[in-house]
Coordinates of C-alpha atoms and ligand atoms in Angstrom, one line a residue:
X1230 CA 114.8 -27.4 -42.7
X1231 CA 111.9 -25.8 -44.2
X1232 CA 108.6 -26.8 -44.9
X1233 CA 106.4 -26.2 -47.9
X1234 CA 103.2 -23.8 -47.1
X1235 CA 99.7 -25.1 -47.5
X1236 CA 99.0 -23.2 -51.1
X1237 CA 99.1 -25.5 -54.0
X1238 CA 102.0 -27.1 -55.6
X1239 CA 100.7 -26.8 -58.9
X1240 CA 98.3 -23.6 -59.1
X1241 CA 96.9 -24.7 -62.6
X1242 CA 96.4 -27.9 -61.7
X1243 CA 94.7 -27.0 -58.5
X1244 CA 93.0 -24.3 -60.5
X1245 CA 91.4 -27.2 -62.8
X1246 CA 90.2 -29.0 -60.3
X1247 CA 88.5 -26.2 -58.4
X1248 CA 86.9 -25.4 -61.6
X1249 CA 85.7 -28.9 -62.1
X1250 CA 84.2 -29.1 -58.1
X1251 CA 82.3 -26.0 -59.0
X1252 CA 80.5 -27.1 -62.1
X1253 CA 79.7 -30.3 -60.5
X1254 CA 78.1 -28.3 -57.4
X1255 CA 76.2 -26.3 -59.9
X1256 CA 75.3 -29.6 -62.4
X1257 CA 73.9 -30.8 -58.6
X1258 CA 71.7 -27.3 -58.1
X1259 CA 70.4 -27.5 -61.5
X1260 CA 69.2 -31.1 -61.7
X1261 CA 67.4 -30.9 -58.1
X1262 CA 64.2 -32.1 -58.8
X1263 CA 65.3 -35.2 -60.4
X1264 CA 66.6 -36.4 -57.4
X1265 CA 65.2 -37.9 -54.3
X1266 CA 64.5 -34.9 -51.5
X1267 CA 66.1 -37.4 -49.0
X1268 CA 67.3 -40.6 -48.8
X1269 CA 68.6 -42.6 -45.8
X1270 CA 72.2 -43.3 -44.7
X1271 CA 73.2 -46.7 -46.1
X1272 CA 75.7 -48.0 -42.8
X1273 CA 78.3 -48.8 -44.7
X1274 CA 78.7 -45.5 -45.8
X1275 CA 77.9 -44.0 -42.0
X1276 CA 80.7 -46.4 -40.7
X1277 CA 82.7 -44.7 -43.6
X1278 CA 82.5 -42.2 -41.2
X1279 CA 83.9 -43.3 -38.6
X1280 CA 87.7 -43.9 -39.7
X1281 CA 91.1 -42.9 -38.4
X1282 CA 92.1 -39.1 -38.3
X1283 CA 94.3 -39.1 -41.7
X1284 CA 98.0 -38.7 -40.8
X1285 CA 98.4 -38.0 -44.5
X1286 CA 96.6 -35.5 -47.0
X1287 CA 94.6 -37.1 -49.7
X1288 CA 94.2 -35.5 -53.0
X1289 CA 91.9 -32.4 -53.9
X1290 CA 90.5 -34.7 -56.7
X1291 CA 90.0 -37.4 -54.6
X1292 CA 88.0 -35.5 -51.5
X1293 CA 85.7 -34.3 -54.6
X1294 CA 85.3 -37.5 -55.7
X1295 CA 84.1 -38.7 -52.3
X1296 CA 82.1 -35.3 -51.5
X1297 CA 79.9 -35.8 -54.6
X1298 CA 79.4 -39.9 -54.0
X1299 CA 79.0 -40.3 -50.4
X1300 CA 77.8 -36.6 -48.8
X1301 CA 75.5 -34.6 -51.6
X1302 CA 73.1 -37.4 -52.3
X1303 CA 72.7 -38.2 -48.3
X1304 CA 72.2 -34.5 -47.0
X1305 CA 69.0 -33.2 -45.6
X1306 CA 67.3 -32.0 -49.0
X1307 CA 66.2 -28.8 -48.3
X1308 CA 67.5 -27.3 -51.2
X1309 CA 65.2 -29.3 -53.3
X1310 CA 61.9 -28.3 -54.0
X1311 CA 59.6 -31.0 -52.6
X1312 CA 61.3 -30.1 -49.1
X1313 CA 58.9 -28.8 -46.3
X1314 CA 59.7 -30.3 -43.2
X1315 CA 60.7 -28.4 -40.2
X1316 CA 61.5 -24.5 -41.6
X1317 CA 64.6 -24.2 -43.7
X1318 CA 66.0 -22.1 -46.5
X1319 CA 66.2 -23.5 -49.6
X1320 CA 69.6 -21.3 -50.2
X1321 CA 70.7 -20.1 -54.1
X1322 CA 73.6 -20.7 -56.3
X1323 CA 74.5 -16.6 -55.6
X1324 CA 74.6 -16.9 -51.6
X1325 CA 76.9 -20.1 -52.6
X1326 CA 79.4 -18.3 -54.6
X1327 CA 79.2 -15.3 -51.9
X1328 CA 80.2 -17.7 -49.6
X1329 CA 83.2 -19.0 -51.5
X1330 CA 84.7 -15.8 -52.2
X1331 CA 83.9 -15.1 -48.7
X1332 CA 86.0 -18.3 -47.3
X1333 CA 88.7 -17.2 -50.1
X1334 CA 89.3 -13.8 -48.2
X1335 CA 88.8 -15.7 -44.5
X1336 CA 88.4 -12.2 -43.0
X1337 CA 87.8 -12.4 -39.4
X1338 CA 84.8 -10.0 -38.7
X1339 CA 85.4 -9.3 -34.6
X1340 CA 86.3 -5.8 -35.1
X1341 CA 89.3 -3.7 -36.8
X1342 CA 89.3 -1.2 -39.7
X1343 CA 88.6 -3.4 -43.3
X1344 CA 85.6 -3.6 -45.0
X1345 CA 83.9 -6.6 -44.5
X1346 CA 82.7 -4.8 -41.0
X1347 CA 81.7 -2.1 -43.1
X1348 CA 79.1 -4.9 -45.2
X1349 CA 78.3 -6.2 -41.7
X1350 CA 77.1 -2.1 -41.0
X1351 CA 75.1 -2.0 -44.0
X1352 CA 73.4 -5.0 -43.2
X1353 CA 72.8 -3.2 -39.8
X1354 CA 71.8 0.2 -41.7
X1355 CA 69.3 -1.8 -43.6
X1356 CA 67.7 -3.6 -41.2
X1357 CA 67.0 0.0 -39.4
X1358 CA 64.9 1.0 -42.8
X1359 CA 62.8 -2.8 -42.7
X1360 CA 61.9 -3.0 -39.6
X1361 CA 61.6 0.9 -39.0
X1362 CA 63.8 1.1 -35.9
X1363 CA 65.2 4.2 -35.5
X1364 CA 69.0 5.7 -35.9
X1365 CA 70.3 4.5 -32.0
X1366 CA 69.8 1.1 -33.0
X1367 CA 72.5 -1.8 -33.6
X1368 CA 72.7 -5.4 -34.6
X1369 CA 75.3 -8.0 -35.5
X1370 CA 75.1 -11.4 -37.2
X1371 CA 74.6 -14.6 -35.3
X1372 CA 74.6 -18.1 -36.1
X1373 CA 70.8 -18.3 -35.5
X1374 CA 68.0 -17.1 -33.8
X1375 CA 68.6 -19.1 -31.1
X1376 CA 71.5 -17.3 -30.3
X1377 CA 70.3 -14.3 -31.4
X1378 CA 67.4 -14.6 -28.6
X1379 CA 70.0 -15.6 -25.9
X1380 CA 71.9 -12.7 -26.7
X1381 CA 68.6 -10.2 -26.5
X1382 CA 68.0 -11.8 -23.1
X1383 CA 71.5 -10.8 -22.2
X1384 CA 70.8 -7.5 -23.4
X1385 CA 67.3 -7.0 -21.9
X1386 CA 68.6 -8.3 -18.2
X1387 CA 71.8 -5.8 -18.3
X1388 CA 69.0 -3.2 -19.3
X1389 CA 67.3 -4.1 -16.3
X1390 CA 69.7 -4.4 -14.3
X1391 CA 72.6 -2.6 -15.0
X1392 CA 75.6 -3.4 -13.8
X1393 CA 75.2 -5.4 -10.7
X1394 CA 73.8 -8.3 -12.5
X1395 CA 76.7 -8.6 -15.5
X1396 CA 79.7 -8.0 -12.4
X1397 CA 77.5 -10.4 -9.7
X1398 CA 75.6 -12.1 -11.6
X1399 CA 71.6 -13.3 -10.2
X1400 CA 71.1 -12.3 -7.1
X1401 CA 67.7 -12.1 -5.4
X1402 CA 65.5 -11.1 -8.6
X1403 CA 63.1 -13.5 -9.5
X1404 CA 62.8 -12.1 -13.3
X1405 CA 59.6 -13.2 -15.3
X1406 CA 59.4 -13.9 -19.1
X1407 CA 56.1 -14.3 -20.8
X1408 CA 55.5 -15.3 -24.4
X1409 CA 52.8 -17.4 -26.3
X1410 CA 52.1 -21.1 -25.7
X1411 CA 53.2 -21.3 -29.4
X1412 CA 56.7 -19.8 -28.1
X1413 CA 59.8 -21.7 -30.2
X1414 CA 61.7 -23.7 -27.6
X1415 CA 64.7 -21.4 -28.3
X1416 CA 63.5 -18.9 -25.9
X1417 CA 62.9 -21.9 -23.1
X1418 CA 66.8 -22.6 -23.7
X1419 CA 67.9 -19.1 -23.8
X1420 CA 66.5 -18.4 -19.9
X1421 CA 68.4 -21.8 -19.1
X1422 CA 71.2 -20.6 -20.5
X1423 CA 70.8 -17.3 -19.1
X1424 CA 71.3 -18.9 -15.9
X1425 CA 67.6 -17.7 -14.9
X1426 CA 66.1 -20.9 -14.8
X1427 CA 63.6 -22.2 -17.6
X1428 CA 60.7 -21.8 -14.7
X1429 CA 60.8 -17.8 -15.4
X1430 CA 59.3 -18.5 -18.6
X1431 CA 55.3 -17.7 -18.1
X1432 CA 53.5 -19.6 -21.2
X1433 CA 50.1 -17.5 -22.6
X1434 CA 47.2 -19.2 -23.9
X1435 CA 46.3 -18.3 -27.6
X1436 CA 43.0 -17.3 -29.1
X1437 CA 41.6 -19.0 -31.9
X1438 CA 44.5 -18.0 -34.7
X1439 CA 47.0 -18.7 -32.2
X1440 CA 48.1 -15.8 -30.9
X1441 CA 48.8 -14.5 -27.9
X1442 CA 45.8 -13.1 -25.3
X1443 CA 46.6 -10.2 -24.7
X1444 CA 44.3 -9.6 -21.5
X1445 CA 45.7 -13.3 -19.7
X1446 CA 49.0 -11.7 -21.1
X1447 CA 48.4 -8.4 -18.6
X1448 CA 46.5 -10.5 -15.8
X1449 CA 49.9 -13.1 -15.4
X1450 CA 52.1 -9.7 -15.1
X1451 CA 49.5 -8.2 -12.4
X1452 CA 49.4 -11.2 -10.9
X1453 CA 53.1 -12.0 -11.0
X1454 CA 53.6 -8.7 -9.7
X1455 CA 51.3 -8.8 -6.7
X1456 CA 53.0 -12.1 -6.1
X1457 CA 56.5 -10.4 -5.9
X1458 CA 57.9 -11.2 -8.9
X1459 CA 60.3 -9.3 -11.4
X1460 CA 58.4 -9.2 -15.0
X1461 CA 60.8 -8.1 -16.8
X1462 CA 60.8 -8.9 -21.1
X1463 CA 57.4 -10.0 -23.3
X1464 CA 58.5 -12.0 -26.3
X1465 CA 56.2 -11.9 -29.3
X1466 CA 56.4 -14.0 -32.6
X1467 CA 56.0 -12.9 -35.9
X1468 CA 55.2 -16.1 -37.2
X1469 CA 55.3 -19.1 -34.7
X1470 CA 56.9 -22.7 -36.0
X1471 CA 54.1 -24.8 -35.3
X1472 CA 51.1 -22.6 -37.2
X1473 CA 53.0 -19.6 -38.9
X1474 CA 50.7 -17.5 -36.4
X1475 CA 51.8 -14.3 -36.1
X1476 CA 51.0 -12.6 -32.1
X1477 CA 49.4 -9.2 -32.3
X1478 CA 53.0 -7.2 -32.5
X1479 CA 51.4 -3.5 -32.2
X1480 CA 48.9 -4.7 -28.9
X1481 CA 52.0 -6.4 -27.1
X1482 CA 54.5 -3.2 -27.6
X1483 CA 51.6 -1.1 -26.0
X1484 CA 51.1 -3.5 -23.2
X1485 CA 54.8 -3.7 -22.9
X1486 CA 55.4 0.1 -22.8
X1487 CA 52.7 0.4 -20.3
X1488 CA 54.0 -2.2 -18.0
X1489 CA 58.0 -0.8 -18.7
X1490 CA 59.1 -4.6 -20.0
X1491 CA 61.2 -5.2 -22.6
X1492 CA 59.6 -6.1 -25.6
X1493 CA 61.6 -8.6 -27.7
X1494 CA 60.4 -10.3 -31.1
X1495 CA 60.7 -13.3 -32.7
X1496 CA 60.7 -13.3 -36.1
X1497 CA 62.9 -16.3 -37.2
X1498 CA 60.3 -17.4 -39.3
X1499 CA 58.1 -14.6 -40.1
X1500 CA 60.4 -10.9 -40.1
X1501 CA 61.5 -10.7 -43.2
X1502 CA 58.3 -11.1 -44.8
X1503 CA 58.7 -7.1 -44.1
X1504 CA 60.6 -7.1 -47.5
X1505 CA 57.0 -7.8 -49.2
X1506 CA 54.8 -4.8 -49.2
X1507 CA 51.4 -7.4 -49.1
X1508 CA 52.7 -9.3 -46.8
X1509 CA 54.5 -6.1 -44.4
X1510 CA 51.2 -5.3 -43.0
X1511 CA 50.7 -8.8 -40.9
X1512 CA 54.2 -7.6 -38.8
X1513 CA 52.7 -4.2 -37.9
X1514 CA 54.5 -3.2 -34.1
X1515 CA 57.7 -5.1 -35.1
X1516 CA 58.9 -1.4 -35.3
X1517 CA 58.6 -0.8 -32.1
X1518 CA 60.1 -3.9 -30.2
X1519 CA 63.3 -3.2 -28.4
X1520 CA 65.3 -6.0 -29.6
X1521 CA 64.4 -8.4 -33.1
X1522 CA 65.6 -11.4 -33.8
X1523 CA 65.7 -13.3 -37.4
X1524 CA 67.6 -15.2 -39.6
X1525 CA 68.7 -14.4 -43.2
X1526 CA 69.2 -18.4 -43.3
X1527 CA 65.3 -19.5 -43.9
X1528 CA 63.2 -17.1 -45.6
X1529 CA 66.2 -14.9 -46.8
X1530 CA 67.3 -17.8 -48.3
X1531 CA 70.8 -17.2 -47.4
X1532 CA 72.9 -20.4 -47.1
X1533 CA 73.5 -21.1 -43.3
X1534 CA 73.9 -19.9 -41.1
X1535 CA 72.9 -16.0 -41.2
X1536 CA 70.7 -14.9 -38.1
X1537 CA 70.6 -11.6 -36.4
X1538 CA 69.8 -9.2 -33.7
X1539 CA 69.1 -5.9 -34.0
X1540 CA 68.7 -4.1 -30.5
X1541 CA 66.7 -0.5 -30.6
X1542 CA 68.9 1.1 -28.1
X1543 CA 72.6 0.3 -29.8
X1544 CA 73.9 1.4 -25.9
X1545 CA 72.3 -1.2 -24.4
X1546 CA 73.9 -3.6 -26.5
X1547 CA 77.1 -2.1 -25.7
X1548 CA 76.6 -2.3 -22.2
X1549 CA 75.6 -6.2 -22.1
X1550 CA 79.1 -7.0 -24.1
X1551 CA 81.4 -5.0 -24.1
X1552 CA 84.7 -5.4 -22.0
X1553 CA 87.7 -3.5 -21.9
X1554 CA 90.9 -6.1 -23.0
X1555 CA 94.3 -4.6 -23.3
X1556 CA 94.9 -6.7 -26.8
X1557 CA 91.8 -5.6 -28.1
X1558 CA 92.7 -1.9 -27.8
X1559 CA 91.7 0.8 -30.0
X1560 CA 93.5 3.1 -32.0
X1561 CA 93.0 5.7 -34.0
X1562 CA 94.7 5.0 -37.0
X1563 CA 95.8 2.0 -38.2
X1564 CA 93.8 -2.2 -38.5
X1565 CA 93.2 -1.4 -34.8
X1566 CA 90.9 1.8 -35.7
X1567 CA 86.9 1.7 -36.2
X1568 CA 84.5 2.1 -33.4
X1569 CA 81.8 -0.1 -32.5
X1570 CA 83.5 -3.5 -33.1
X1571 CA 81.1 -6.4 -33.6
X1572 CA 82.9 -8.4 -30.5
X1573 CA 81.4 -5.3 -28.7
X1574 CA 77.8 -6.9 -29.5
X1575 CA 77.8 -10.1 -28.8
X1576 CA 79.5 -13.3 -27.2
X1577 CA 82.0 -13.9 -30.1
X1578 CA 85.6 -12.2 -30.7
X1579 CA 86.5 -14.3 -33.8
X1580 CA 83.4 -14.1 -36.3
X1581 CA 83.0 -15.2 -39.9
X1582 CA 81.7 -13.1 -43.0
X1583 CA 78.5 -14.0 -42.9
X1584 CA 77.7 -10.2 -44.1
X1585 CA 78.6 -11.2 -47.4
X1586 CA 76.3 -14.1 -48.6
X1587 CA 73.7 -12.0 -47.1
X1588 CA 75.0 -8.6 -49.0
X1589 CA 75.2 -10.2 -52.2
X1590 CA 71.8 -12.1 -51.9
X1591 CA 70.3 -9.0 -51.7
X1592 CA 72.2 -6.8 -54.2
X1593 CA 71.6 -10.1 -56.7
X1594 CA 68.0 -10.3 -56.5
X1595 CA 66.7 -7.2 -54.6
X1596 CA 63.9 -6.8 -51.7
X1597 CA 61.6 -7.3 -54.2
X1598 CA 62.1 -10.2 -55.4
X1599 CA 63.0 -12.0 -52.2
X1600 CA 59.7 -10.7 -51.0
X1601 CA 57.6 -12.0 -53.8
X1602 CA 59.0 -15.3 -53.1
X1603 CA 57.6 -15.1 -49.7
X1604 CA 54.2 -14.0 -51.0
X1605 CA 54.2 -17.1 -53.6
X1606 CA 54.8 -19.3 -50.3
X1607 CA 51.7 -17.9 -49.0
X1608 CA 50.0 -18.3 -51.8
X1609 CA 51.1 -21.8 -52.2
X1610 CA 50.3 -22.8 -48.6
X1611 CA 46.6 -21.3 -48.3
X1612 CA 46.4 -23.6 -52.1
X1613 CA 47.4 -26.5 -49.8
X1614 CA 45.2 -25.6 -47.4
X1615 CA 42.2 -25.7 -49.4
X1616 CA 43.3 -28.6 -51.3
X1617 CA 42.9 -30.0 -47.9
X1618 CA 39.6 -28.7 -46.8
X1619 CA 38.4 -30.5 -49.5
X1620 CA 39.2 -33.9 -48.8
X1621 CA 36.9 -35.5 -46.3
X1622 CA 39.7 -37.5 -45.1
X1623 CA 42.3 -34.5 -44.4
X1624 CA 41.5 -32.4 -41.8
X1625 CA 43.2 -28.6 -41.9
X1626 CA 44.5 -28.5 -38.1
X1627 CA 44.9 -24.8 -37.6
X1628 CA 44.6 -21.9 -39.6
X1629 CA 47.1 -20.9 -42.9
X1630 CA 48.3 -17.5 -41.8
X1631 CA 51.3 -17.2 -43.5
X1632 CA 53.3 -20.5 -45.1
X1633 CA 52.6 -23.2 -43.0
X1634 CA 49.9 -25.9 -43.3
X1635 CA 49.3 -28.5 -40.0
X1636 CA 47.2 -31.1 -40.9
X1637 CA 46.3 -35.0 -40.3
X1638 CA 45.2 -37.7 -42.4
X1639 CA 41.6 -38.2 -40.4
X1640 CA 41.5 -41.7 -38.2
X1641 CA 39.2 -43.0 -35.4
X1642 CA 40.9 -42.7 -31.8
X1643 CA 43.2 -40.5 -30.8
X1644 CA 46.4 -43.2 -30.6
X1645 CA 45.7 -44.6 -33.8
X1646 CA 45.8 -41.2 -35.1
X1647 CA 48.6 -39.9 -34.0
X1648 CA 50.5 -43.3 -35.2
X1649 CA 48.9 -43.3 -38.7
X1650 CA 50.2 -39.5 -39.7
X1651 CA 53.2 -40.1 -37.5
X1652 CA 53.6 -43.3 -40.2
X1653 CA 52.4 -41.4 -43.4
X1654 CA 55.1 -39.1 -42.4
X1655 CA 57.9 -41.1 -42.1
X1656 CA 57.5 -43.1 -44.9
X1657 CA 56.8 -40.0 -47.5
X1658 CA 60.4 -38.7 -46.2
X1659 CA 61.8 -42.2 -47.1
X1660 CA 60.5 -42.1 -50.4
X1661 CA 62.4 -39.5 -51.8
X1662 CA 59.3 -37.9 -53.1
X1663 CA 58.6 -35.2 -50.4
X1664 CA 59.3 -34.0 -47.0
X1665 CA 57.0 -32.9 -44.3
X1666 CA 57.2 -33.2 -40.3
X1667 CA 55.5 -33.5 -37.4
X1668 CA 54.2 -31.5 -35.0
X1669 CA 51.4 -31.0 -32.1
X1670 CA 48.2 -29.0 -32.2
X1671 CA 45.3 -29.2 -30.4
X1672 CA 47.0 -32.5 -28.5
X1673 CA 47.2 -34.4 -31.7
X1674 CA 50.3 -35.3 -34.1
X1675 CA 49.7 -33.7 -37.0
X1676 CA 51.5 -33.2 -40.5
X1677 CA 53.1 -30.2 -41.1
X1678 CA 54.2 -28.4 -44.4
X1679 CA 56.3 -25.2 -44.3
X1680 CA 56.8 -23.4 -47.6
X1681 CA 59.9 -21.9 -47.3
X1682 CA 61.5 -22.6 -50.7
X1683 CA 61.7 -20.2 -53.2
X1684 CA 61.9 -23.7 -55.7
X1685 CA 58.7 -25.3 -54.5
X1686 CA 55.5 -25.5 -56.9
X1687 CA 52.4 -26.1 -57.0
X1688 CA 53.2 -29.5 -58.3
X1689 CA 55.6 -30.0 -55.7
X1690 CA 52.6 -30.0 -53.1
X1691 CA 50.6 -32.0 -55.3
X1692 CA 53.3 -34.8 -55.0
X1693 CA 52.8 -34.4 -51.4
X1694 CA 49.0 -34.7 -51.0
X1695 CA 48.6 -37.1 -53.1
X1696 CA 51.2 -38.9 -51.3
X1697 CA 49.8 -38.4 -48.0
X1698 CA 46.5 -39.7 -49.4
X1699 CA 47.7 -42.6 -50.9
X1700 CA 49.5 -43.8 -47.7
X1701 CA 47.2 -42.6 -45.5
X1702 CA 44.2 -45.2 -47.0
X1703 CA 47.0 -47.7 -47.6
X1704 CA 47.8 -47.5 -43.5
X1705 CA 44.5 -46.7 -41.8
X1706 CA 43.2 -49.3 -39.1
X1707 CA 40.6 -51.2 -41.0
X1708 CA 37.2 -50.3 -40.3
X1709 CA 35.5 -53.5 -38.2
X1710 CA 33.2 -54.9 -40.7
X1711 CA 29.5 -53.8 -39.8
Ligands
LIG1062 C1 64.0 -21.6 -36.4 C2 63.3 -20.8 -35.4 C3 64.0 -20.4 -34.3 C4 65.5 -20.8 -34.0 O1 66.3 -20.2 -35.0 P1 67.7 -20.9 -35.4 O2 68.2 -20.0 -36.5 O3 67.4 -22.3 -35.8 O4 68.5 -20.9 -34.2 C5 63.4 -19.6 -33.4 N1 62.1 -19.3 -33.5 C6 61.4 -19.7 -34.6 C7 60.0 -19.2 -34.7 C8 62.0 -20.5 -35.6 O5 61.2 -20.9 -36.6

């Protein structure tokens, strides 16, 4: 007996009702801003959730049906507009379709002659000519920085060293990581991952715009050193999450090439903000850090997920992943042909097409473009800022550097304060109208807004301070009466 294949039975009918799911996605990206940015899970629907794995297939119609009723209106909002919590792209309509065609080929992008590896190299190629690294340099797609930044640890420790660490693992070194106080937790994962111990990681105070000291950068290496320890990787961050703050990339690679550390950077946030000639300038010394990690997925704007690394010395990166496997051979003819197969730069044999949402971003709407967004972000967020500085009852809790605004509705005591904009910010998200979060700076909870969305407006933040002022006098302690 045979069984049927898993293609449609009808392909016009099928064809119909794709057609259909797609103009209803694109009804859903047009009408954004009439919508709430985000709206909690009513239980019923959560328990929804939590049926019976289906022993029988339901129709195409029917999942559509459900997709459009129970997950678009309850998903995280950050394609709409009024979004600005955490720091998340915002996506486009172009990266969707990209990503359709993309699941229609299903190519699998480990390695082998075809040419979605080839878009994967351009991306590579490209990010050589932004971030000025030089011809020897490689880079594959991730799912995030995070991995991204586990990976260049990886890299830098196999770089260090060599091969008695990959074949024995730690042994005796007691390796030493230093990076900002503003550091994203990431990196504090990555070392624990890396099996090194999250202890290695040596936290530098900031100066004033939140950037790393460079001279109590150098005196914890001297003093590591003296103290037998094995310094071994500086990680810098071109654009931290809490502030935007972006460490002084050009002074770090100099510190780093003096001291012979490996110089990684951070630039989740901040990087691509390279694509904007104004804004290129605040990312000077990105070009020279051995190893760069990003993501395409929040200022790119490319739906997730999209991160990268780029390594400066493409052997090095070879060295920390590759390894020989007799069904992974290489020929030179034939699907089995190409050099330099992505599963020789990272942890992953079988690997998406994430190359292609990103490709076609950028062919769609060129550098340019992409970059002015990022500029209007800035511009939007030092707005915000001194729409803030001129309330006496806001309070601007660091500076704007580059798209993100920390501040606090202002409150007597240091509890109360933390509870009020804790409060504010809770309630804004449940009221569909806008979406900030939380964070810590200078030891208090603070509101935080991250322009990342190439939709959001100046009346988008409007909606959002006038919000937070509303609640904030609605919820403040009451003064005792004098
Ligand atoms: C988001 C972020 C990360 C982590 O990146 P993922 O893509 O979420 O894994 C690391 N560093 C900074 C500064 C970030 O903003």
């Amino acid at each position: 007996m045979m069984y049927p294949d898993l293609d449609p039975v009808d392909w016009e009918v099928f064809g119909r009702e794709a057609h259909a799911m797609l103009d209803r996605m694109l009804a859903h990206q047009r009408s954004l801003r009439e919508q709430p940015v985000w709206q909690p899970i009513p239980d019923a629907l959560r328990q929804g959730f939590r049926e019976p794995s289906p022993l029988l297939g339901h129709s195409l119609e029917a999942l559509a049906h459900r997709f459009f009723a129970e997950v678009v209106p309850y998903s995280v909002g950050n394609a709409h507009p009024g979004f600005m919590g955490w720091v998340h792209g915002a996506g486009t309509p172009v990266g969707m379709m990209a990503d359709l065609l993309a699941s229609g080929l299903n190519a699998n992008l480990g390695g082998r002659d075809h040419v979605p590896v080839e878009v994967e190299k351009q991306i590579v190629l490209w990010a050589r000519e932004w971030f000025g690294f030089p011809e020897t340099a490689t880079g594959v797609f991730t799912t995030g920085t995070s991995l991204a930044t586990l990976m260049a640890v990886w890299v830098a420790r196999a770089a260090r060293w060599g091969e008695s660490v990959r074949m024995q693992g730690w042994q005796q070194q007691r390796p030493r990581v230093y990076a900002s106080t503003g550091v994203h937790g990431s990196l504090v994962k990555a070392l624990d991952l890396a099996g090194m111990g999250r202890s290695c990681l040596v936290t530098v105070a900031t100066d004033a715009a939140h950037r790393m000291d460079l001279t109590a950068l150098e005196e914890a290496i001297e003093a590591d050193r003296r103290a037998g320890y094995e310094p071994f990787m500086v990680v810098g961050s071109a654009g931290t999450v809490d502030t935007g703050a972006i460490d002084d990339l050009a002074g770090l690679a100099a510190c780093c090439a003096a001291q012979r550390l490996w110089f990684h950077v951070d630039g989740a946030l901040g990087a691509l903000a390279c694509w904007s000639p104004i804004l290129a300038p605040l990312m000077r010394g990105i070009e020279r850090a051995d190893s760069l990690a990003f993501d395409f997925h929040k200022w790119g704007q490319v739906p997730y997920d999209a991160g990268f690394l780029l390594v400066r010395e493409g052997e090095m990166q070879r060295q920390a992943f590759s390894l020989p496997a007799e069904y992974l051979a290489r020929a030179t003819r034939g699907t089995a042909a190409g050099t330099d197969w992505p599963c020789d730069l990272g942890p992953d044999l079988s690997r998406g097409f994430r190359a292609l949402k990103t490709w076609m971003t950028l062919q769609a709407y060129g550098t340019r473009r992409l970059g002015e967004t990022m500029e209007q972000a800035c511009h939007l967020a030092r707005q915000l800022g001194d729409s803030i500085d001129q309330q006496d009852v806001l309070e601007r809790m660091a500076p704007v550097s580059l798209n993100i605004v920390c501040f606090r509705y202002r409150c007597a005591g240091d509890i109360e304060s933390d509870l009020l904009n804790e409060r504010i910010a809770v309630v804004l998200q449940e009221s569909g109208l806008a979406v900030v979060s939380t964070t810590r700076v200078k030891g208090r909870r603070v509101l935080r807004a991250a322009v990342v969305n190439h939709r959001t407006q100046a009346s988008d933040l409007k909606v959002l301070l006038d919000g937070v002022l509303w609640l904030g006098q609605r919820f403040s302690p009451q003064e005792p009466m004098a």
